[in-house]
PDB file of C-alpha atoms and ligand atoms in Angstrom:
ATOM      1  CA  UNK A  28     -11.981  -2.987  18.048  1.00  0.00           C
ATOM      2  CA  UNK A  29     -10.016  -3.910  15.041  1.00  0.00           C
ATOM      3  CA  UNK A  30      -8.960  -1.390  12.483  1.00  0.00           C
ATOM      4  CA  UNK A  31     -10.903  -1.184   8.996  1.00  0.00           C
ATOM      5  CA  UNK A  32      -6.789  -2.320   7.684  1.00  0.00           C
ATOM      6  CA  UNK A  33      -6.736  -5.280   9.938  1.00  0.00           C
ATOM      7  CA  UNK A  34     -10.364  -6.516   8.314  1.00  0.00           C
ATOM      8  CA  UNK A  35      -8.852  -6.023   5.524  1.00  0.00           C
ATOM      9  CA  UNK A  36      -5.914  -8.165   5.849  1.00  0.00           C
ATOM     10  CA  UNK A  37      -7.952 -11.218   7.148  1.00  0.00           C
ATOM     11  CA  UNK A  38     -10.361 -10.715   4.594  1.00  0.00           C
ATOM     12  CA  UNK A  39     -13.766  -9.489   6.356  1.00  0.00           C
ATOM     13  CA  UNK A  40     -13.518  -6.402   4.093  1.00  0.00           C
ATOM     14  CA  UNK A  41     -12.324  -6.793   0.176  1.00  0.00           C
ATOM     15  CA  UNK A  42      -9.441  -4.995  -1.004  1.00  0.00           C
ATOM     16  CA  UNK A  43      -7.743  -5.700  -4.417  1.00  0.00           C
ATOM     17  CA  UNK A  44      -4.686  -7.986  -2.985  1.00  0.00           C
ATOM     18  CA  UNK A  45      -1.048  -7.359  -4.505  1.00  0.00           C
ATOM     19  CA  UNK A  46       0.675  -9.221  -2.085  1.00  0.00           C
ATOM     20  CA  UNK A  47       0.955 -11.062   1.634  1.00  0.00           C
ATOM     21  CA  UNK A  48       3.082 -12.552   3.874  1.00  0.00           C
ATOM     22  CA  UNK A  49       2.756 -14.191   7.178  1.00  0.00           C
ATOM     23  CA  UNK A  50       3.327 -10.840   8.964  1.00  0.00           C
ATOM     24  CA  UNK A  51       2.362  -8.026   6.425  1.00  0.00           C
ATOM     25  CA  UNK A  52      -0.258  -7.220   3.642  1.00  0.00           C
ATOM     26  CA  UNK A  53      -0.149  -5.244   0.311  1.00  0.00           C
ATOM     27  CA  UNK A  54      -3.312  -3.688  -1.012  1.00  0.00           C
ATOM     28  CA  UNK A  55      -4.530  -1.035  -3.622  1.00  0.00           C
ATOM     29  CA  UNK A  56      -4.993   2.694  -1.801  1.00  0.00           C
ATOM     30  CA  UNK A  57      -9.015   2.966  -2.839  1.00  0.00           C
ATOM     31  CA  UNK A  58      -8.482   6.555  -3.412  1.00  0.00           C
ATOM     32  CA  UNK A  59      -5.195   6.255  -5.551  1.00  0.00           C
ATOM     33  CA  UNK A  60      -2.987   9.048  -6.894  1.00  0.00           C
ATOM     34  CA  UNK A  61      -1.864   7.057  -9.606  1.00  0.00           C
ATOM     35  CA  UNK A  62      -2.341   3.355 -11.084  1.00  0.00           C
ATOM     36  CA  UNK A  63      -0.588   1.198  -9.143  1.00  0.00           C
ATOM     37  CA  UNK A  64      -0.966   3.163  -5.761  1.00  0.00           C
ATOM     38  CA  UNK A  65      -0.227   0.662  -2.976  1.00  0.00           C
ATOM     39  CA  UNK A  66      -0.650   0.478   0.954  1.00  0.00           C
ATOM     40  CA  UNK A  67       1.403  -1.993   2.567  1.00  0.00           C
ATOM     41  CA  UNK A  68       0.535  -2.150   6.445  1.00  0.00           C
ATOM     42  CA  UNK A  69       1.675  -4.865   9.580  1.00  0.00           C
ATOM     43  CA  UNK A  70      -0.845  -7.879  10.447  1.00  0.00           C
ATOM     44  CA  UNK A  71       0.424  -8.430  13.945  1.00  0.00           C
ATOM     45  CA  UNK A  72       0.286  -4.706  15.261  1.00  0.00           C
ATOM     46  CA  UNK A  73      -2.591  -2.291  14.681  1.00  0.00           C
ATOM     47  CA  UNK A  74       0.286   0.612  16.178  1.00  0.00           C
ATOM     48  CA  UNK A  75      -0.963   3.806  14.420  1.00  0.00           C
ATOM     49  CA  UNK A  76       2.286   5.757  14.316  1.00  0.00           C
ATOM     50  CA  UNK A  77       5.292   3.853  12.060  1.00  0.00           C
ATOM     51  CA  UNK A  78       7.878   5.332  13.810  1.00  0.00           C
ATOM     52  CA  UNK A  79       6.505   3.252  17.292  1.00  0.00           C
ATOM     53  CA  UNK A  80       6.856  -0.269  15.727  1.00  0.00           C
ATOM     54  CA  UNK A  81       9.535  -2.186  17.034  1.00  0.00           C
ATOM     55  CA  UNK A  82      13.006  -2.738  15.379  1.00  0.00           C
ATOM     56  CA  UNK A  83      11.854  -6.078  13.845  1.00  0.00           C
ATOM     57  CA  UNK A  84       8.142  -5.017  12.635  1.00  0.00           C
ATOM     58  CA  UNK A  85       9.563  -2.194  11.003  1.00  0.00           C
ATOM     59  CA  UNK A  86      12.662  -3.537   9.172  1.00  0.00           C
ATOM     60  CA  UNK A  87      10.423  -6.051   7.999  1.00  0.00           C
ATOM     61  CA  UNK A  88       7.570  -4.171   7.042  1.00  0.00           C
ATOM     62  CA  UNK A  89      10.439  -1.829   4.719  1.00  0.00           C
ATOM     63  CA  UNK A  90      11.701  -5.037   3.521  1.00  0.00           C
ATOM     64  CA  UNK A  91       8.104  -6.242   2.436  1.00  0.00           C
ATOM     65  CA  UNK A  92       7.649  -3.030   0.916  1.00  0.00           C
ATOM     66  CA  UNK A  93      10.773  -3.041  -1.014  1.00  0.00           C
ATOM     67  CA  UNK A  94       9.616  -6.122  -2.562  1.00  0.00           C
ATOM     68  CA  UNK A  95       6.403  -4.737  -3.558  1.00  0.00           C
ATOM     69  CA  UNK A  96       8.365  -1.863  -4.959  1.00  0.00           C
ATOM     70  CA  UNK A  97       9.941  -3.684  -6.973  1.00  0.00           C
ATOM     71  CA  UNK A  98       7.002  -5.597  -8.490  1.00  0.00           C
ATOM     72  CA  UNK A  99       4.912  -2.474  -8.910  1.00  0.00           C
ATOM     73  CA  UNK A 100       8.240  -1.050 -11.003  1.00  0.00           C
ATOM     74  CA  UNK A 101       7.852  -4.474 -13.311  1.00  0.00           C
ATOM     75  CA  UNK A 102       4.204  -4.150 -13.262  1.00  0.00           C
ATOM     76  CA  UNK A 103       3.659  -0.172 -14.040  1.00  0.00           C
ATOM     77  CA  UNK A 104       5.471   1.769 -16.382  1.00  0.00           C
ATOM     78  CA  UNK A 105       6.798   4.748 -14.004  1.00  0.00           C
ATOM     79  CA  UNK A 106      10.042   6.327 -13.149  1.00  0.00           C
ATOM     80  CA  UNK A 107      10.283   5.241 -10.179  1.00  0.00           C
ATOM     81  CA  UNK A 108       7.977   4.296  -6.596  1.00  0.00           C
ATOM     82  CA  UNK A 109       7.546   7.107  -4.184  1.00  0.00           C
ATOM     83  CA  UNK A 110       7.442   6.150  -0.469  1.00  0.00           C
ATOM     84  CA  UNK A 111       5.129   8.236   1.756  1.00  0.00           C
ATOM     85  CA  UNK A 112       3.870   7.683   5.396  1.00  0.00           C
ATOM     86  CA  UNK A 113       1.031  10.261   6.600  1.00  0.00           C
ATOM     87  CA  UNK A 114      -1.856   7.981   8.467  1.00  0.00           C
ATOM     88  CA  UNK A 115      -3.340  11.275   8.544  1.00  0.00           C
ATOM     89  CA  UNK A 116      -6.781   8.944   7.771  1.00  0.00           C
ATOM     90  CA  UNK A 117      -6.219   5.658   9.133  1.00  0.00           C
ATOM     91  CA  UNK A 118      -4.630   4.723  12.596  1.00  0.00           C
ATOM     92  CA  UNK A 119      -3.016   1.535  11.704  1.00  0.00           C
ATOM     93  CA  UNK A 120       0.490   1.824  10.358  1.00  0.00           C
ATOM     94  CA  UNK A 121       0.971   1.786   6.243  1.00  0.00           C
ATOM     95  CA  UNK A 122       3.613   2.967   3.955  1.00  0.00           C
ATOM     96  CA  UNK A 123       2.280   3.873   0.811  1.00  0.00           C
ATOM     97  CA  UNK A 124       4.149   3.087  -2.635  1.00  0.00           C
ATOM     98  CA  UNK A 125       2.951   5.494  -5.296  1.00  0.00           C
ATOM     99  CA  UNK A 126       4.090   4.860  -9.124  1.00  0.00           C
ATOM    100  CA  UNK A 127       6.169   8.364 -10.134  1.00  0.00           C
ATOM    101  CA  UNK A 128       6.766   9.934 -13.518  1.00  0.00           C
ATOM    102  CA  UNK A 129       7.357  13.272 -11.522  1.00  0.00           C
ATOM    103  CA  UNK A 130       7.796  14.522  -8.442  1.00  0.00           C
ATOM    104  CA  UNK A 131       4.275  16.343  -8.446  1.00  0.00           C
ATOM    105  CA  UNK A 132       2.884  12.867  -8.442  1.00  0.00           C
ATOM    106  CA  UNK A 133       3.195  12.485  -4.868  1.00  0.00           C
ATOM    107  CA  UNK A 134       1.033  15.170  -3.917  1.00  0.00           C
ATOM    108  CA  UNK A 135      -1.812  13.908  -1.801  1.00  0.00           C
ATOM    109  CA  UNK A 136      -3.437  17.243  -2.904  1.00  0.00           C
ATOM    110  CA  UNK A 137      -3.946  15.829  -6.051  1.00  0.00           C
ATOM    111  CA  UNK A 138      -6.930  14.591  -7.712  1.00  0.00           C
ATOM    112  CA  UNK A 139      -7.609  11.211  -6.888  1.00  0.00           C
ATOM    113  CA  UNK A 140      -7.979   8.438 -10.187  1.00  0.00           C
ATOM    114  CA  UNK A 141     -11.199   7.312 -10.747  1.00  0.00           C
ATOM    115  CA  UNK A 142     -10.877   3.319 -11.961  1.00  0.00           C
ATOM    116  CA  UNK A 143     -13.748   1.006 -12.245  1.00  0.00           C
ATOM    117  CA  UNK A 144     -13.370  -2.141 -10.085  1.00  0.00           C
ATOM    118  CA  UNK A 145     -11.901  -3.939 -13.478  1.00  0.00           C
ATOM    119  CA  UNK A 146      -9.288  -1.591 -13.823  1.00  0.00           C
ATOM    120  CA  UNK A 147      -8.488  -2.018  -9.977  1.00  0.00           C
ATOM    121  CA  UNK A 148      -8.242  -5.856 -10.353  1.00  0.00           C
ATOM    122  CA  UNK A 149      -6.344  -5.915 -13.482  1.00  0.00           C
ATOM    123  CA  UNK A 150      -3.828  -3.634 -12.114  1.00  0.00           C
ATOM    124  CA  UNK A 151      -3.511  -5.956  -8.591  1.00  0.00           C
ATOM    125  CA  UNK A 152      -2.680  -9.260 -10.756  1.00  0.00           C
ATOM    126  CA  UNK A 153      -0.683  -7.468 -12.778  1.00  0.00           C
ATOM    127  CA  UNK A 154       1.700  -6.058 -10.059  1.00  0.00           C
ATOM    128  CA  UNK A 155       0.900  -9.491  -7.828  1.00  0.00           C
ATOM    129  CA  UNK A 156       2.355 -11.614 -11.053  1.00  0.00           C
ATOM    130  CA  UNK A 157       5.094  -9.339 -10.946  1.00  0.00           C
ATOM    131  CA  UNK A 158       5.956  -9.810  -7.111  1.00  0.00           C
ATOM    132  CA  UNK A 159       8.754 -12.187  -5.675  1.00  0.00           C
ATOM    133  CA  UNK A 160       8.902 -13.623  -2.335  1.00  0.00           C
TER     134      UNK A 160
HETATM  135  P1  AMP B 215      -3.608   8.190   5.448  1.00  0.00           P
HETATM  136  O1  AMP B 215      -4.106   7.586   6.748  1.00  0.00           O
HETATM  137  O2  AMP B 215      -3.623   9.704   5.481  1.00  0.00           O
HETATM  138  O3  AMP B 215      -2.277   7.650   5.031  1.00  0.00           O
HETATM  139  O4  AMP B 215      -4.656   7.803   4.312  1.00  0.00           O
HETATM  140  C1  AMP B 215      -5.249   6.528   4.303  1.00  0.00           C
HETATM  141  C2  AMP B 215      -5.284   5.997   2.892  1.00  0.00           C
HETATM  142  O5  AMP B 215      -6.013   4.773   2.940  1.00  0.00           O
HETATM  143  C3  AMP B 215      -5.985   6.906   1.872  1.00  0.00           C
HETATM  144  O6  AMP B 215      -5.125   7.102   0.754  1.00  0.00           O
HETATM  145  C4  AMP B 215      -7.255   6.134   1.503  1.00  0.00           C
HETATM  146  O7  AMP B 215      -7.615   6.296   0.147  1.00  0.00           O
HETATM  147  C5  AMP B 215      -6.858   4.699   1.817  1.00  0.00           C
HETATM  148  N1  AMP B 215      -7.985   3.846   2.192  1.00  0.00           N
HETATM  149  C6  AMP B 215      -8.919   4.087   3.141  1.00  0.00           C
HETATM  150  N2  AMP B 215      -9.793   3.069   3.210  1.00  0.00           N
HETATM  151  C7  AMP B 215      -9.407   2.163   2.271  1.00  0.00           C
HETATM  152  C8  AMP B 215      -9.909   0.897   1.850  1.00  0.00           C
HETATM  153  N3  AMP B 215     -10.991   0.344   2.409  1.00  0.00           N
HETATM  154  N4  AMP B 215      -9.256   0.260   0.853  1.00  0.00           N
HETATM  155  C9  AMP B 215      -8.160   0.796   0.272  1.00  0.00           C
HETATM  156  N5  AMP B 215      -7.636   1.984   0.642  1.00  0.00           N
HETATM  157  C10 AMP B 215      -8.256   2.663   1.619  1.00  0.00           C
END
């Protein structure tokens, strides 16, 4: 059965898009520690652990995230994007690129942001304007 990440990255389930490729997908974390909070995850392997991808998948899913890095930067005022991987949730690999004015902000203890479904898609074109392939 596919994982609720793989319906999202053909669509069957919405998400707020920042950014695709052929092979990998870029969406707003629902629950997000900060504006801007991303989850970038592989299309062509649902492997739950990011440390069992193979060479390729995983230099190019850290290359696609790098990218979206650097459009959230443009996008977001912040200091700079935290990386985290935890899939302590979801078993299908993502990285998640968090927006950082301090190192606190990276603690998934944290309260979550609440943002209305406007503020999610303004914030998704904004860093999705921002992106370059
Ligand atoms: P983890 O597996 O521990 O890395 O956590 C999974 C992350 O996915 C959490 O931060 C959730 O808020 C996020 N998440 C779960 N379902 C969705 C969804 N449908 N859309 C966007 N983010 C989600």
């Amino acid at each position: 059965m596919a994982t609720i990440f793989t319906k999202i990255a053909n669509g069957e389930i919405p998400s707020y898009k920042v950014a695709e490729s052929k092979d990998f997908y870029a969406f707003l974390d629902i629950n997000p520690l900060a504006e801007g909070h991303t989850l970038v995850i592989p299309r062509n392997t649902e492997a739950d652990y990011i440390f069992d991808l193979d060479d390729e998948t995983y230099a190019g899913l850290t290359a696609f995230a790098a990218k979206v890095a650097k459009a959230i930067r443009k996008a977001i005022p912040c200091k700079r994007v935290g990386v985290a991987v935890l899939g302590m949730e979801v078993p299908h690999t993502h990285i998640h690129l968090v927006p950082l004015q301090s190192e606190g902000d990276l603690n998934f203890a944290n309260e979550k942001k609440q943002l209305t479904p406007e503020q999610f898609a303004a914030i998704a074109s904004k860093i999705s304007a921002a992106f370059e392939n």
